Amino acid sequence: MNFTFNAYYTLIAAVIVLLIGKFLVNKIEFLRRYNIPEPVAGGLVAATISTFVYNFWGHSITTSSELQTSFMLIFFISIGLSANFAKLKEGGKSLFIFLFVVSGFIIIQNFVGISLATLLGIDPLIGLIAGSVSLTGGHGTAGAWGEILETKYAIEGAMALGMAAATFGLVMGGLIGGPLAKFLINRYKLASEKSRKEDDLKNEKVIDEFVPFEYPQEVRLITANSAISTLALFAACLAFADFMTNFAKGSALELPTFVWALAGGVILRNVLENIFKIEIFDRAIDVFGNASLSLYLAMALLSLKLWQLSNLAGALTVILVSQVLIMILYAYFVTFRTMGKNYDASVLAAGHCGFGLGATPTAVANMQAITNMYGSSHKAFLIVPLCGAFFVDLINATVIQTVLKFFE
């Protein structure tokens, strides 16, 4: 028997899942160390309980799809609204080189996933899910594409596969980044380039008015006026995404609604700020974006049907382990060398491992572990958040959409 939660009960259940996740992350060192998001921690507990209930009593839960989709779109809009193209100048030539390196890895990641899935005798699109959809994309992208792959391409359990792969990638991205960078630093004797006294590190103060959205633990000071103004931006982007989805249906411009939502945020942010000189409230965008992602993930994980993965567990494990090995080799032979084969390049390699398998916060945590030990890397901390928090999503969406056209 399947129980369908309406919007009210879905929201209540999602909040309970988030509270459970917060409790677990605060109490369990492993979850804190590898930056496992609270909705993922709580959601996996909920999904495990749901599987137990289904196996013994045959009951399952379906959450409100409308509410879930709305929160997903708001999250992607927040990414778009956080994209200020004026910051591209700060990144300079190195940012574009790093974007080229990241783009190459996304293509390789999908090639490896699809090829291994084909060799293992399963649907090639499962390899795409275990590729950049869930690894470079993370939980948010895995959920968005999972829904499309289930409805349009009839991939049963695509959402569950994506969430499982994204969680695996999140942990592995945190495990391999630091050790790889340390190996590079020691092998090529790079520590002397950036080594600084511990006292200097303690006394250094960097004041930044803008706090990127990928740091949800930071306190944001927002007002009712800024919240209402920001809600107006989200509403405009939602309307744009809905209009473009219907307008482009059946044409060469047909894209998933969340891609149009992200694009709408990018266009609106830069038109208002750079042309009309209207101030954008980044803190409010961050709050709404992070809250929406947490609620969306909690709802998505609540309705996961883990029993659908039983027949694919072995093949999925082979693909994911292979992806980890490919990430290590690519970061070592391509990212590190292309970015200059110096200390900054080693920190960038650690960051690439973080969001190439997991998410931007994992990348930042990897880099912090290295710079706390060997010294600062201003270039890495400028490039990775810019790339991992926004540009990689656009590149990834383009690559995934191109690959899917070959399976239509």
mmCIF file of C-alpha atoms in Angstrom:
data_model
loop_
_atom_site.group_PDB
_atom_site.id
_atom_site.type_symbol
_atom_site.label_atom_id
_atom_site.label_comp_id
_atom_site.label_asym_id
_atom_site.label_seq_id
_atom_site.Cartn_x
_atom_site.Cartn_y
_atom_site.Cartn_z
ATOM 1 C CA MET A 1 0.000 0.000 0.000
ATOM 2 C CA ASN A 2 1.289 3.459 -0.928
ATOM 3 C CA PHE A 3 0.595 6.518 1.243
ATOM 4 C CA THR A 4 0.651 9.885 -0.529
ATOM 5 C CA PHE A 5 1.461 12.897 1.641
ATOM 6 C CA ASN A 6 -0.147 16.211 0.678
ATOM 7 C CA ALA A 7 1.860 19.451 0.770
ATOM 8 C CA TYR A 8 1.289 20.053 4.494
ATOM 9 C CA TYR A 9 2.321 16.590 5.640
ATOM 10 C CA THR A 10 5.227 16.570 3.204
ATOM 11 C CA LEU A 11 6.565 19.794 4.708
ATOM 12 C CA ILE A 12 6.100 18.501 8.272
ATOM 13 C CA ALA A 13 7.868 15.228 7.445
ATOM 14 C CA ALA A 14 10.739 17.092 5.716
ATOM 15 C CA VAL A 15 11.304 19.320 8.747
ATOM 16 C CA ILE A 16 11.376 16.257 11.029
ATOM 17 C CA VAL A 17 13.956 14.656 8.725
ATOM 18 C CA LEU A 18 16.096 17.809 8.879
ATOM 19 C CA LEU A 19 15.952 17.880 12.673
ATOM 20 C CA ILE A 20 17.010 14.225 12.804
ATOM 21 C CA GLY A 21 19.859 14.982 10.411
ATOM 22 C CA LYS A 22 21.005 17.943 12.481
ATOM 23 C CA PHE A 23 21.043 15.786 15.600
ATOM 24 C CA LEU A 24 23.043 13.037 13.892
ATOM 25 C CA VAL A 25 25.615 15.411 12.389
ATOM 26 C CA ASN A 26 26.140 17.075 15.764
ATOM 27 C CA LYS A 27 26.607 13.725 17.525
ATOM 28 C CA ILE A 28 28.564 11.657 14.972
ATOM 29 C CA GLU A 29 32.142 12.700 14.203
ATOM 30 C CA PHE A 30 32.283 10.836 10.866
ATOM 31 C CA LEU A 31 29.363 12.860 9.472
ATOM 32 C CA ARG A 32 30.965 16.145 10.532
ATOM 33 C CA ARG A 33 34.406 15.239 9.245
ATOM 34 C CA TYR A 34 33.209 14.453 5.729
ATOM 35 C CA ASN A 35 30.689 17.295 5.530
ATOM 36 C CA ILE A 36 27.664 15.046 5.090
ATOM 37 C CA PRO A 37 24.691 17.442 4.729
ATOM 38 C CA GLU A 38 22.045 17.294 7.445
ATOM 39 C CA PRO A 39 19.198 16.476 5.004
ATOM 40 C CA VAL A 40 21.254 13.603 3.584
ATOM 41 C CA ALA A 41 22.018 12.181 7.044
ATOM 42 C CA GLY A 42 18.395 12.427 8.176
ATOM 43 C CA GLY A 43 17.027 11.430 4.790
ATOM 44 C CA LEU A 44 19.050 8.235 4.631
ATOM 45 C CA VAL A 45 17.722 7.248 8.045
ATOM 46 C CA ALA A 46 14.189 7.899 6.790
ATOM 47 C CA ALA A 47 14.868 5.952 3.588
ATOM 48 C CA THR A 48 16.250 3.019 5.589
ATOM 49 C CA ILE A 49 13.177 2.978 7.821
ATOM 50 C CA SER A 50 10.948 3.171 4.716
ATOM 51 C CA THR A 51 12.752 0.171 3.230
ATOM 52 C CA PHE A 52 12.310 -1.794 6.455
ATOM 53 C CA VAL A 53 8.581 -0.970 6.544
ATOM 54 C CA TYR A 54 8.161 -1.908 2.882
ATOM 55 C CA ASN A 55 9.976 -5.220 3.228
ATOM 56 C CA PHE A 56 7.965 -6.305 6.267
ATOM 57 C CA TRP A 57 4.561 -4.700 5.747
ATOM 58 C CA GLY A 58 4.516 -3.619 2.096
ATOM 59 C CA HIS A 59 3.854 0.076 2.814
ATOM 60 C CA SER A 60 5.601 2.962 1.020
ATOM 61 C CA ILE A 61 5.403 6.779 1.007
ATOM 62 C CA THR A 62 5.136 9.316 -1.811
ATOM 63 C CA THR A 63 5.652 13.000 -1.013
ATOM 64 C CA SER A 64 4.050 16.025 -2.688
ATOM 65 C CA SER A 65 5.775 16.319 -6.056
ATOM 66 C CA GLU A 66 4.632 19.929 -6.590
ATOM 67 C CA LEU A 67 6.149 21.153 -3.341
ATOM 68 C CA GLN A 68 9.324 19.154 -3.914
ATOM 69 C CA THR A 69 9.762 20.537 -7.431
ATOM 70 C CA SER A 70 9.171 24.100 -6.250
ATOM 71 C CA PHE A 71 11.940 23.899 -3.660
ATOM 72 C CA MET A 72 14.268 22.350 -6.245
ATOM 73 C CA LEU A 73 13.652 25.217 -8.674
ATOM 74 C CA ILE A 74 14.207 27.834 -5.958
ATOM 75 C CA PHE A 75 17.564 26.224 -5.153
ATOM 76 C CA PHE A 76 18.728 26.376 -8.781
ATOM 77 C CA ILE A 77 17.485 29.951 -9.077
ATOM 78 C CA SER A 78 19.629 30.826 -6.044
ATOM 79 C CA ILE A 79 22.678 29.485 -7.912
ATOM 80 C CA GLY A 80 21.858 31.678 -10.896
ATOM 81 C CA LEU A 81 21.172 34.751 -8.763
ATOM 82 C CA SER A 82 24.563 34.255 -7.065
ATOM 83 C CA ALA A 83 26.407 34.487 -10.388
ATOM 84 C CA ASN A 84 27.935 37.921 -10.765
ATOM 85 C CA PHE A 85 29.865 38.000 -14.027
ATOM 86 C CA ALA A 86 31.905 40.936 -12.759
ATOM 87 C CA LYS A 87 33.748 38.432 -10.565
ATOM 88 C CA LEU A 88 35.130 36.733 -13.662
ATOM 89 C CA LYS A 89 37.780 39.463 -13.839
ATOM 90 C CA GLU A 90 39.024 38.500 -10.388
ATOM 91 C CA GLY A 91 39.582 34.895 -11.469
ATOM 92 C CA GLY A 92 41.490 35.926 -14.563
ATOM 93 C CA LYS A 93 43.067 33.497 -17.002
ATOM 94 C CA SER A 94 43.474 30.760 -14.382
ATOM 95 C CA LEU A 95 39.694 30.548 -13.862
ATOM 96 C CA PHE A 96 39.082 29.866 -17.544
ATOM 97 C CA ILE A 97 41.865 27.282 -17.660
ATOM 98 C CA PHE A 98 40.384 25.559 -14.610
ATOM 99 C CA LEU A 99 36.920 25.614 -16.219
ATOM 100 C CA PHE A 100 38.424 23.936 -19.289
ATOM 101 C CA VAL A 101 40.021 21.269 -17.079
ATOM 102 C CA VAL A 102 36.738 20.684 -15.231
ATOM 103 C CA SER A 103 34.780 20.456 -18.499
ATOM 104 C CA GLY A 104 37.159 17.797 -19.772
ATOM 105 C CA PHE A 105 36.690 15.760 -16.622
ATOM 106 C CA ILE A 106 32.884 15.929 -16.831
ATOM 107 C CA ILE A 107 33.054 14.435 -20.328
ATOM 108 C CA ILE A 108 35.456 11.698 -19.184
ATOM 109 C CA GLN A 109 33.329 10.977 -16.105
ATOM 110 C CA ASN A 110 30.270 10.338 -18.263
ATOM 111 C CA PHE A 111 32.248 8.315 -20.809
ATOM 112 C CA VAL A 112 33.554 6.050 -18.031
ATOM 113 C CA GLY A 113 30.109 5.636 -16.466
ATOM 114 C CA ILE A 114 28.281 4.891 -19.724
ATOM 115 C CA SER A 115 31.029 2.570 -20.999
ATOM 116 C CA LEU A 116 31.163 0.527 -17.793
ATOM 117 C CA ALA A 117 27.359 0.317 -17.611
ATOM 118 C CA THR A 118 27.308 -1.030 -21.174
ATOM 119 C CA LEU A 119 30.042 -3.580 -20.402
ATOM 120 C CA LEU A 120 28.197 -4.689 -17.262
ATOM 121 C CA GLY A 121 25.009 -5.260 -19.244
ATOM 122 C CA ILE A 122 22.856 -2.561 -17.630
ATOM 123 C CA ASP A 123 21.164 0.506 -19.096
ATOM 124 C CA PRO A 124 23.854 3.012 -20.241
ATOM 125 C CA LEU A 125 21.855 5.837 -18.661
ATOM 126 C CA ILE A 126 22.552 4.292 -15.263
ATOM 127 C CA GLY A 127 26.196 4.968 -16.055
ATOM 128 C CA LEU A 128 25.274 8.585 -16.731
ATOM 129 C CA ILE A 129 23.587 8.754 -13.322
ATOM 130 C CA ALA A 130 26.763 7.330 -11.763
ATOM 131 C CA GLY A 131 28.698 9.906 -13.770
ATOM 132 C CA SER A 132 28.437 13.679 -13.690
ATOM 133 C CA VAL A 133 24.716 13.655 -12.859
ATOM 134 C CA SER A 134 25.339 12.652 -9.249
ATOM 135 C CA LEU A 135 29.103 13.048 -8.769
ATOM 136 C CA THR A 136 29.982 16.421 -10.262
ATOM 137 C CA GLY A 137 26.339 17.451 -9.899
ATOM 138 C CA GLY A 138 25.793 16.434 -6.285
ATOM 139 C CA HIS A 139 22.501 15.692 -4.559
ATOM 140 C CA GLY A 140 20.590 18.642 -6.002
ATOM 141 C CA THR A 141 21.413 17.821 -9.610
ATOM 142 C CA ALA A 142 20.965 14.085 -8.994
ATOM 143 C CA GLY A 143 17.454 14.724 -7.744
ATOM 144 C CA ALA A 144 16.559 17.035 -10.612
ATOM 145 C CA TRP A 145 17.792 14.722 -13.371
ATOM 146 C CA GLY A 146 16.595 11.615 -11.493
ATOM 147 C CA GLU A 147 13.017 12.773 -11.808
ATOM 148 C CA ILE A 148 13.467 13.414 -15.542
ATOM 149 C CA LEU A 149 15.164 10.058 -16.131
ATOM 150 C CA GLU A 150 12.358 8.245 -14.309
ATOM 151 C CA THR A 151 9.503 9.933 -16.161
ATOM 152 C CA LYS A 152 10.927 10.563 -19.620
ATOM 153 C CA TYR A 153 13.457 7.725 -19.999
ATOM 154 C CA ALA A 154 11.765 5.061 -17.827
ATOM 155 C CA ILE A 155 14.818 4.441 -15.614
ATOM 156 C CA GLU A 156 13.280 2.828 -12.548
ATOM 157 C CA GLY A 157 14.810 4.068 -9.302
ATOM 158 C CA ALA A 158 16.846 6.822 -11.007
ATOM 159 C CA MET A 159 16.285 9.134 -8.050
ATOM 160 C CA ALA A 160 17.444 6.515 -5.545
ATOM 161 C CA LEU A 161 20.467 5.665 -7.705
ATOM 162 C CA GLY A 162 21.441 9.314 -7.960
ATOM 163 C CA MET A 163 21.135 9.944 -4.234
ATOM 164 C CA ALA A 164 23.140 6.821 -3.391
ATOM 165 C CA ALA A 165 25.889 7.718 -5.872
ATOM 166 C CA ALA A 166 25.970 11.364 -4.720
ATOM 167 C CA THR A 167 26.342 10.323 -1.087
ATOM 168 C CA PHE A 168 29.156 7.896 -1.971
ATOM 169 C CA GLY A 169 30.875 10.625 -3.990
ATOM 170 C CA LEU A 170 30.531 13.149 -1.183
ATOM 171 C CA VAL A 171 32.380 10.863 1.234
ATOM 172 C CA MET A 172 35.058 9.811 -1.258
ATOM 173 C CA GLY A 173 35.625 13.380 -2.431
ATOM 174 C CA GLY A 174 36.449 14.307 1.150
ATOM 175 C CA LEU A 175 38.670 11.263 1.627
ATOM 176 C CA ILE A 176 40.950 11.557 -1.407
ATOM 177 C CA GLY A 177 41.459 15.317 -1.839
ATOM 178 C CA GLY A 178 43.692 16.034 1.140
ATOM 179 C CA PRO A 179 45.970 12.979 0.822
ATOM 180 C CA LEU A 180 46.440 13.621 -2.919
ATOM 181 C CA ALA A 181 47.465 17.239 -2.344
ATOM 182 C CA LYS A 182 49.856 16.247 0.458
ATOM 183 C CA PHE A 183 51.442 13.654 -1.816
ATOM 184 C CA LEU A 184 51.931 16.264 -4.557
ATOM 185 C CA ILE A 185 53.366 18.821 -2.127
ATOM 186 C CA ASN A 186 55.834 16.334 -0.668
ATOM 187 C CA ARG A 187 56.845 14.781 -3.978
ATOM 188 C CA TYR A 188 57.502 18.089 -5.725
ATOM 189 C CA LYS A 189 58.726 19.897 -2.558
ATOM 190 C CA LEU A 190 56.146 22.662 -2.855
ATOM 191 C CA ALA A 191 55.674 23.506 0.826
ATOM 192 C CA SER A 192 58.560 25.977 0.849
ATOM 193 C CA GLU A 193 56.786 28.137 -1.714
ATOM 194 C CA LYS A 194 53.897 28.923 0.615
ATOM 195 C CA SER A 195 55.065 28.016 4.100
ATOM 196 C CA ARG A 196 54.230 30.675 6.695
ATOM 197 C CA LYS A 197 54.601 31.023 10.437
ATOM 198 C CA GLU A 198 51.689 29.793 12.495
ATOM 199 C CA ASP A 199 51.435 33.177 14.213
ATOM 200 C CA ASP A 200 51.019 34.945 10.878
ATOM 201 C CA LEU A 201 48.189 32.622 9.958
ATOM 202 C CA LYS A 202 46.461 33.267 13.276
ATOM 203 C CA ASN A 203 46.812 37.016 12.980
ATOM 204 C CA GLU A 204 45.650 37.260 9.382
ATOM 205 C CA LYS A 205 42.165 38.690 9.039
ATOM 206 C CA VAL A 206 40.211 38.571 5.803
ATOM 207 C CA ILE A 207 37.006 40.579 5.838
ATOM 208 C CA ASP A 208 34.557 39.720 3.067
ATOM 209 C CA GLU A 209 31.138 41.382 2.983
ATOM 210 C CA PHE A 210 29.707 38.714 0.697
ATOM 211 C CA VAL A 211 29.429 35.192 2.087
ATOM 212 C CA PRO A 212 28.935 32.626 -0.721
ATOM 213 C CA PHE A 213 25.801 30.504 -0.514
ATOM 214 C CA GLU A 214 27.778 27.298 -0.129
ATOM 215 C CA TYR A 215 28.474 28.154 3.521
ATOM 216 C CA PRO A 216 25.055 27.545 5.089
ATOM 217 C CA GLN A 217 26.437 27.624 8.643
ATOM 218 C CA GLU A 218 27.311 31.329 8.382
ATOM 219 C CA VAL A 219 24.914 33.838 9.958
ATOM 220 C CA ARG A 220 23.167 36.118 7.455
ATOM 221 C CA LEU A 221 21.709 39.441 8.536
ATOM 222 C CA ILE A 222 18.625 40.056 6.400
ATOM 223 C CA THR A 223 15.584 42.290 6.798
ATOM 224 C CA ALA A 224 11.921 41.905 5.865
ATOM 225 C CA ASN A 225 12.397 44.326 2.960
ATOM 226 C CA SER A 226 15.370 42.416 1.552
ATOM 227 C CA ALA A 227 13.493 39.137 1.979
ATOM 228 C CA ILE A 228 10.467 40.450 0.080
ATOM 229 C CA SER A 229 12.640 41.915 -2.686
ATOM 230 C CA THR A 230 14.460 38.611 -3.018
ATOM 231 C CA LEU A 231 11.195 36.670 -3.130
ATOM 232 C CA ALA A 232 10.185 38.916 -6.028
ATOM 233 C CA LEU A 233 13.355 37.857 -7.870
ATOM 234 C CA PHE A 234 12.588 34.185 -7.251
ATOM 235 C CA ALA A 235 8.997 34.673 -8.439
ATOM 236 C CA ALA A 236 10.198 36.330 -11.651
ATOM 237 C CA CYS A 237 12.618 33.494 -12.325
ATOM 238 C CA LEU A 238 9.957 30.851 -11.641
ATOM 239 C CA ALA A 239 7.648 32.578 -14.131
ATOM 240 C CA PHE A 240 10.475 32.775 -16.684
ATOM 241 C CA ALA A 241 11.325 29.078 -16.231
ATOM 242 C CA ASP A 242 7.684 28.024 -16.609
ATOM 243 C CA PHE A 243 7.201 30.186 -19.724
ATOM 244 C CA MET A 244 10.434 29.023 -21.415
ATOM 245 C CA THR A 245 9.729 25.353 -20.642
ATOM 246 C CA ASN A 246 6.371 25.554 -22.417
ATOM 247 C CA PHE A 247 7.617 27.841 -25.185
ATOM 248 C CA ALA A 248 10.655 25.669 -26.056
ATOM 249 C CA LYS A 249 8.855 22.311 -25.826
ATOM 250 C CA GLY A 250 9.474 20.226 -28.936
ATOM 251 C CA SER A 251 12.128 22.632 -30.277
ATOM 252 C CA ALA A 252 15.913 22.565 -30.322
ATOM 253 C CA LEU A 253 15.861 24.760 -27.217
ATOM 254 C CA GLU A 254 13.925 22.257 -25.104
ATOM 255 C CA LEU A 255 15.618 22.042 -21.701
ATOM 256 C CA PRO A 256 14.591 20.845 -18.232
ATOM 257 C CA THR A 257 12.732 23.468 -16.207
ATOM 258 C CA PHE A 258 15.495 23.688 -13.600
ATOM 259 C CA VAL A 259 18.014 24.695 -16.287
ATOM 260 C CA TRP A 260 15.733 27.542 -17.370
ATOM 261 C CA ALA A 261 15.342 28.492 -13.686
ATOM 262 C CA LEU A 262 19.119 28.671 -13.272
ATOM 263 C CA ALA A 263 19.503 30.631 -16.520
ATOM 264 C CA GLY A 264 16.752 33.024 -15.475
ATOM 265 C CA GLY A 265 18.607 33.754 -12.250
ATOM 266 C CA VAL A 266 21.851 34.456 -14.130
ATOM 267 C CA ILE A 267 20.170 36.830 -16.590
ATOM 268 C CA LEU A 268 18.147 38.685 -13.948
ATOM 269 C CA ARG A 269 21.095 39.130 -11.573
ATOM 270 C CA ASN A 270 23.447 40.561 -14.154
ATOM 271 C CA VAL A 271 20.878 42.755 -15.927
ATOM 272 C CA LEU A 272 19.679 44.333 -12.678
ATOM 273 C CA GLU A 273 23.135 44.770 -11.172
ATOM 274 C CA ASN A 274 25.285 45.678 -14.152
ATOM 275 C CA ILE A 275 22.811 47.623 -16.297
ATOM 276 C CA PHE A 276 20.263 49.126 -13.891
ATOM 277 C CA LYS A 277 22.698 49.309 -10.939
ATOM 278 C CA ILE A 278 20.150 47.736 -8.579
ATOM 279 C CA GLU A 279 21.569 46.202 -5.403
ATOM 280 C CA ILE A 280 21.082 42.447 -5.042
ATOM 281 C CA PHE A 281 20.743 41.033 -1.520
ATOM 282 C CA ASP A 282 23.158 38.104 -1.588
ATOM 283 C CA ARG A 283 22.532 37.109 2.013
ATOM 284 C CA ALA A 284 18.788 36.697 1.406
ATOM 285 C CA ILE A 285 19.466 34.667 -1.742
ATOM 286 C CA ASP A 286 21.783 32.406 0.246
ATOM 287 C CA VAL A 287 19.219 31.832 2.991
ATOM 288 C CA PHE A 288 16.368 30.997 0.617
ATOM 289 C CA GLY A 289 18.612 28.836 -1.566
ATOM 290 C CA ASN A 290 20.068 26.804 1.285
ATOM 291 C CA ALA A 291 16.706 26.349 3.014
ATOM 292 C CA SER A 292 15.113 25.226 -0.251
ATOM 293 C CA LEU A 293 17.886 22.733 -0.976
ATOM 294 C CA SER A 294 17.616 21.234 2.503
ATOM 295 C CA LEU A 295 13.838 20.856 2.269
ATOM 296 C CA TYR A 296 14.039 19.486 -1.271
ATOM 297 C CA LEU A 297 16.631 16.867 -0.350
ATOM 298 C CA ALA A 298 14.666 15.847 2.729
ATOM 299 C CA MET A 299 11.524 15.351 0.613
ATOM 300 C CA ALA A 300 13.396 13.494 -2.117
ATOM 301 C CA LEU A 301 15.099 11.135 0.330
ATOM 302 C CA LEU A 302 11.825 10.582 2.181
ATOM 303 C CA SER A 303 10.294 9.002 -0.900
ATOM 304 C CA LEU A 304 13.381 6.989 -1.905
ATOM 305 C CA LYS A 305 12.672 3.377 -2.706
ATOM 306 C CA LEU A 306 15.997 1.755 -1.846
ATOM 307 C CA TRP A 307 14.639 -1.720 -2.605
ATOM 308 C CA GLN A 308 14.745 -0.760 -6.280
ATOM 309 C CA LEU A 309 18.561 -0.723 -6.101
ATOM 310 C CA SER A 310 19.075 -4.327 -5.013
ATOM 311 C CA ASN A 311 19.600 -5.661 -8.536
ATOM 312 C CA LEU A 312 22.058 -2.894 -9.423
ATOM 313 C CA ALA A 313 24.176 -2.749 -6.261
ATOM 314 C CA GLY A 314 27.114 -4.730 -7.681
ATOM 315 C CA ALA A 315 27.297 -2.884 -10.999
ATOM 316 C CA LEU A 316 26.866 0.500 -9.305
ATOM 317 C CA THR A 317 29.727 -0.265 -6.909
ATOM 318 C CA VAL A 318 32.063 -1.152 -9.790
ATOM 319 C CA ILE A 319 31.217 2.082 -11.626
ATOM 320 C CA LEU A 320 31.593 4.310 -8.572
ATOM 321 C CA VAL A 321 34.915 2.801 -7.469
ATOM 322 C CA SER A 322 36.193 3.255 -11.017
ATOM 323 C CA GLN A 323 35.069 6.875 -10.966
ATOM 324 C CA VAL A 324 37.084 7.496 -7.802
ATOM 325 C CA LEU A 325 40.220 6.064 -9.420
ATOM 326 C CA ILE A 326 39.663 8.171 -12.547
ATOM 327 C CA MET A 327 39.253 11.285 -10.389
ATOM 328 C CA ILE A 328 42.575 10.633 -8.616
ATOM 329 C CA LEU A 329 44.421 10.064 -11.900
ATOM 330 C CA TYR A 330 42.857 13.091 -13.586
ATOM 331 C CA ALA A 331 43.598 15.409 -10.661
ATOM 332 C CA TYR A 332 47.196 14.169 -10.566
ATOM 333 C CA PHE A 333 48.037 14.074 -14.285
ATOM 334 C CA VAL A 334 45.764 16.818 -15.663
ATOM 335 C CA THR A 335 44.490 19.276 -13.035
ATOM 336 C CA PHE A 336 47.790 19.621 -11.158
ATOM 337 C CA ARG A 337 49.950 19.893 -14.275
ATOM 338 C CA THR A 338 47.638 22.123 -16.280
ATOM 339 C CA MET A 339 47.213 24.590 -13.404
ATOM 340 C CA GLY A 340 50.969 25.144 -13.090
ATOM 341 C CA LYS A 341 52.445 22.214 -11.166
ATOM 342 C CA ASN A 342 52.978 24.458 -8.106
ATOM 343 C CA TYR A 343 51.552 24.832 -4.621
ATOM 344 C CA ASP A 344 48.367 26.552 -5.815
ATOM 345 C CA ALA A 345 47.895 23.750 -8.340
ATOM 346 C CA SER A 346 48.112 21.112 -5.608
ATOM 347 C CA VAL A 347 45.423 22.918 -3.584
ATOM 348 C CA LEU A 348 43.281 23.228 -6.727
ATOM 349 C CA ALA A 349 43.692 19.480 -7.302
ATOM 350 C CA ALA A 350 42.358 18.848 -3.794
ATOM 351 C CA GLY A 351 39.436 21.157 -4.493
ATOM 352 C CA HIS A 352 38.698 19.462 -7.804
ATOM 353 C CA CYS A 353 38.497 16.098 -6.043
ATOM 354 C CA GLY A 354 36.002 17.653 -3.649
ATOM 355 C CA PHE A 355 33.443 18.926 -6.131
ATOM 356 C CA GLY A 356 34.341 16.462 -8.907
ATOM 357 C CA LEU A 357 32.966 13.691 -6.696
ATOM 358 C CA GLY A 358 30.962 15.562 -4.089
ATOM 359 C CA ALA A 359 30.130 19.243 -3.670
ATOM 360 C CA THR A 360 31.682 22.692 -3.298
ATOM 361 C CA PRO A 361 31.697 22.605 0.536
ATOM 362 C CA THR A 362 33.700 19.357 0.334
ATOM 363 C CA ALA A 363 36.138 21.060 -2.038
ATOM 364 C CA VAL A 364 36.527 23.994 0.346
ATOM 365 C CA ALA A 365 37.043 21.648 3.300
ATOM 366 C CA ASN A 366 39.753 19.786 1.349
ATOM 367 C CA MET A 367 41.570 23.032 0.585
ATOM 368 C CA GLN A 368 41.286 24.290 4.147
ATOM 369 C CA ALA A 369 42.875 21.080 5.422
ATOM 370 C CA ILE A 370 45.872 21.713 3.157
ATOM 371 C CA THR A 371 46.237 25.462 3.659
ATOM 372 C CA ASN A 372 45.939 25.157 7.436
ATOM 373 C CA MET A 373 48.990 22.906 7.308
ATOM 374 C CA TYR A 374 51.119 24.446 4.542
ATOM 375 C CA GLY A 375 49.944 28.046 4.099
ATOM 376 C CA SER A 376 47.387 30.110 2.196
ATOM 377 C CA SER A 377 46.413 29.785 -1.464
ATOM 378 C CA HIS A 378 44.395 32.835 -2.461
ATOM 379 C CA LYS A 379 44.147 31.713 -6.070
ATOM 380 C CA ALA A 380 42.564 28.371 -5.153
ATOM 381 C CA PHE A 381 40.051 29.942 -2.778
ATOM 382 C CA LEU A 382 39.003 32.404 -5.475
ATOM 383 C CA ILE A 383 38.742 29.928 -8.355
ATOM 384 C CA VAL A 384 37.161 26.841 -6.775
ATOM 385 C CA PRO A 385 34.099 28.513 -5.177
ATOM 386 C CA LEU A 386 33.425 30.479 -8.387
ATOM 387 C CA CYS A 387 33.732 27.372 -10.524
ATOM 388 C CA GLY A 388 32.235 24.759 -8.210
ATOM 389 C CA ALA A 389 29.338 26.838 -6.940
ATOM 390 C CA PHE A 390 28.008 28.007 -10.283
ATOM 391 C CA PHE A 391 29.843 27.504 -13.577
ATOM 392 C CA VAL A 392 30.193 23.753 -13.185
ATOM 393 C CA ASP A 393 26.398 23.419 -12.981
ATOM 394 C CA LEU A 394 25.942 25.170 -16.317
ATOM 395 C CA ILE A 395 28.670 23.112 -17.965
ATOM 396 C CA ASN A 396 27.339 19.890 -16.442
ATOM 397 C CA ALA A 397 23.754 20.595 -17.537
ATOM 398 C CA THR A 398 24.952 21.254 -21.084
ATOM 399 C CA VAL A 399 26.985 18.036 -21.235
ATOM 400 C CA ILE A 400 24.167 15.908 -19.755
ATOM 401 C CA GLN A 401 21.579 17.393 -22.101
ATOM 402 C CA THR A 402 23.870 16.691 -25.090
ATOM 403 C CA VAL A 403 24.467 13.084 -24.002
ATOM 404 C CA LEU A 404 20.735 12.443 -23.493
ATOM 405 C CA LYS A 405 19.989 13.492 -27.076
ATOM 406 C CA PHE A 406 21.813 10.361 -28.258
ATOM 407 C CA PHE A 407 19.370 8.194 -26.237
ATOM 408 C CA GLU A 408 16.143 9.785 -27.480
#
